Amino acid sequence: MNVILSQLFFVHLISFVFLGALGKFIDYRAFVRLVVEYDVLPKRMALFIGALIPFAEVGVVLLLLYSHTFVYGIVLLSILFLSIGYAVLSL
């Protein structure tokens, strides 16, 4: 039962991150503008980070799919979630 629940959680986590990245790629320019408008980072850095986030999310999904790189995926996902949380809390 625990294995089924952990696999279900894992599938939902990967789907959540992948669909989030897909949404960002659909309107890529609007997402980058949104990151800049948060006004948490200097404009040039915000442009770079905004452009990088969707690719990092796809990278997280790929890292989570393979057992050898799973830990790296978890670390990168934690950094992404913490940075998004910081940006939201700093408003």
Short mmCIF file of N, CA and C in Angstrom, two decimals, residues 36-88:
data_model
loop_
_atom_site.label_atom_id
_atom_site.label_comp_id
_atom_site.label_asym_id
_atom_site.label_seq_id
_atom_site.Cartn_x
_atom_site.Cartn_y
_atom_site.Cartn_z
N VAL A 36 10.03 39.54 -14.05
CA VAL A 36 10.62 40.88 -13.93
C VAL A 36 9.71 41.78 -13.09
N GLU A 37 8.40 41.67 -13.28
CA GLU A 37 7.46 42.53 -12.57
C GLU A 37 7.36 42.22 -11.08
N TYR A 38 7.79 41.04 -10.66
CA TYR A 38 7.82 40.74 -9.23
C TYR A 38 8.75 41.71 -8.51
N ASP A 39 9.74 42.22 -9.22
CA ASP A 39 10.67 43.23 -8.70
C ASP A 39 11.42 42.76 -7.44
N VAL A 40 11.76 41.48 -7.43
CA VAL A 40 12.54 40.93 -6.33
C VAL A 40 14.03 40.98 -6.67
N LEU A 41 14.33 40.79 -7.94
CA LEU A 41 15.71 40.77 -8.42
C LEU A 41 15.96 41.98 -9.32
N PRO A 42 17.21 42.34 -9.51
CA PRO A 42 17.52 43.37 -10.52
C PRO A 42 17.02 42.92 -11.90
N LYS A 43 16.68 43.87 -12.76
CA LYS A 43 16.02 43.54 -14.02
C LYS A 43 16.80 42.56 -14.87
N ARG A 44 18.09 42.76 -15.03
CA ARG A 44 18.88 41.86 -15.89
C ARG A 44 18.91 40.44 -15.32
N MET A 45 19.03 40.34 -14.01
CA MET A 45 19.04 39.02 -13.38
C MET A 45 17.66 38.38 -13.47
N ALA A 46 16.61 39.17 -13.31
CA ALA A 46 15.25 38.65 -13.40
C ALA A 46 14.95 38.14 -14.81
N LEU A 47 15.46 38.83 -15.81
CA LEU A 47 15.30 38.34 -17.19
C LEU A 47 15.97 36.99 -17.39
N PHE A 48 17.17 36.87 -16.86
CA PHE A 48 17.91 35.61 -16.98
C PHE A 48 17.21 34.48 -16.22
N ILE A 49 16.84 34.75 -14.97
CA ILE A 49 16.18 33.73 -14.15
C ILE A 49 14.83 33.36 -14.75
N GLY A 50 14.07 34.35 -15.21
CA GLY A 50 12.78 34.08 -15.83
C GLY A 50 12.90 33.22 -17.08
N ALA A 51 13.95 33.44 -17.83
CA ALA A 51 14.19 32.63 -19.02
C ALA A 51 14.66 31.23 -18.66
N LEU A 52 15.32 31.09 -17.52
CA LEU A 52 15.90 29.81 -17.12
C LEU A 52 14.90 28.87 -16.42
N ILE A 53 13.93 29.41 -15.71
CA ILE A 53 13.04 28.60 -14.87
C ILE A 53 12.32 27.49 -15.64
N PRO A 54 11.68 27.76 -16.79
CA PRO A 54 10.99 26.65 -17.48
C PRO A 54 11.94 25.52 -17.88
N PHE A 55 13.14 25.87 -18.30
CA PHE A 55 14.11 24.84 -18.67
C PHE A 55 14.57 24.06 -17.44
N ALA A 56 14.73 24.75 -16.32
CA ALA A 56 15.10 24.08 -15.07
C ALA A 56 14.00 23.12 -14.63
N GLU A 57 12.75 23.51 -14.83
CA GLU A 57 11.64 22.63 -14.45
C GLU A 57 11.61 21.36 -15.31
N VAL A 58 11.85 21.51 -16.60
CA VAL A 58 11.93 20.33 -17.47
C VAL A 58 13.13 19.47 -17.06
N GLY A 59 14.23 20.11 -16.70
CA GLY A 59 15.40 19.37 -16.22
C GLY A 59 15.08 18.61 -14.94
N VAL A 60 14.31 19.21 -14.05
CA VAL A 60 13.90 18.53 -12.82
C VAL A 60 13.11 17.28 -13.15
N VAL A 61 12.17 17.40 -14.08
CA VAL A 61 11.36 16.25 -14.47
C VAL A 61 12.25 15.13 -15.00
N LEU A 62 13.18 15.48 -15.86
CA LEU A 62 14.08 14.46 -16.41
C LEU A 62 14.96 13.83 -15.32
N LEU A 63 15.44 14.65 -14.38
CA LEU A 63 16.26 14.11 -13.30
C LEU A 63 15.45 13.19 -12.39
N LEU A 64 14.18 13.53 -12.17
CA LEU A 64 13.34 12.70 -11.29
C LEU A 64 12.97 11.36 -11.92
N LEU A 65 13.03 11.28 -13.22
CA LEU A 65 12.62 10.04 -13.90
C LEU A 65 13.65 8.92 -13.77
N TYR A 66 14.89 9.26 -13.52
CA TYR A 66 15.94 8.24 -13.47
C TYR A 66 16.43 8.07 -12.04
N SER A 67 16.58 6.83 -11.62
CA SER A 67 16.94 6.55 -10.23
C SER A 67 18.34 7.07 -9.88
N HIS A 68 19.24 7.12 -10.84
CA HIS A 68 20.60 7.59 -10.56
C HIS A 68 20.67 9.09 -10.32
N THR A 69 19.72 9.84 -10.86
CA THR A 69 19.74 11.29 -10.73
C THR A 69 18.59 11.83 -9.89
N PHE A 70 17.85 10.94 -9.26
CA PHE A 70 16.67 11.32 -8.49
C PHE A 70 16.99 12.33 -7.39
N VAL A 71 18.07 12.11 -6.67
CA VAL A 71 18.43 13.01 -5.57
C VAL A 71 18.74 14.41 -6.10
N TYR A 72 19.42 14.50 -7.23
CA TYR A 72 19.70 15.80 -7.83
C TYR A 72 18.41 16.51 -8.23
N GLY A 73 17.46 15.75 -8.73
CA GLY A 73 16.16 16.32 -9.09
C GLY A 73 15.43 16.86 -7.87
N ILE A 74 15.48 16.13 -6.77
CA ILE A 74 14.83 16.58 -5.53
C ILE A 74 15.49 17.87 -5.03
N VAL A 75 16.81 17.93 -5.08
CA VAL A 75 17.52 19.13 -4.62
C VAL A 75 17.16 20.33 -5.50
N LEU A 76 17.19 20.16 -6.81
CA LEU A 76 16.85 21.25 -7.71
C LEU A 76 15.39 21.67 -7.55
N LEU A 77 14.50 20.71 -7.37
CA LEU A 77 13.08 21.03 -7.16
C LEU A 77 12.89 21.80 -5.86
N SER A 78 13.61 21.42 -4.83
CA SER A 78 13.52 22.14 -3.56
C SER A 78 14.00 23.58 -3.71
N ILE A 79 15.09 23.77 -4.45
CA ILE A 79 15.59 25.13 -4.68
C ILE A 79 14.57 25.95 -5.47
N LEU A 80 13.97 25.35 -6.48
CA LEU A 80 12.95 26.06 -7.27
C LEU A 80 11.75 26.45 -6.40
N PHE A 81 11.25 25.50 -5.62
CA PHE A 81 10.08 25.79 -4.78
C PHE A 81 10.41 26.83 -3.72
N LEU A 82 11.59 26.76 -3.12
CA LEU A 82 11.97 27.75 -2.12
C LEU A 82 12.12 29.15 -2.73
N SER A 83 12.69 29.22 -3.93
CA SER A 83 12.85 30.53 -4.56
C SER A 83 11.50 31.13 -4.96
N ILE A 84 10.58 30.30 -5.42
CA ILE A 84 9.24 30.79 -5.75
C ILE A 84 8.53 31.25 -4.47
N GLY A 85 8.66 30.48 -3.41
CA GLY A 85 8.07 30.87 -2.13
C GLY A 85 8.64 32.17 -1.61
N TYR A 86 9.93 32.35 -1.75
CA TYR A 86 10.56 33.60 -1.32
C TYR A 86 10.04 34.79 -2.13
N ALA A 87 9.90 34.60 -3.44
CA ALA A 87 9.41 35.68 -4.30
C ALA A 87 7.97 36.07 -3.91
N VAL A 88 7.17 35.08 -3.62
CA VAL A 88 5.76 35.35 -3.27
C VAL A 88 5.70 36.04 -1.90
#
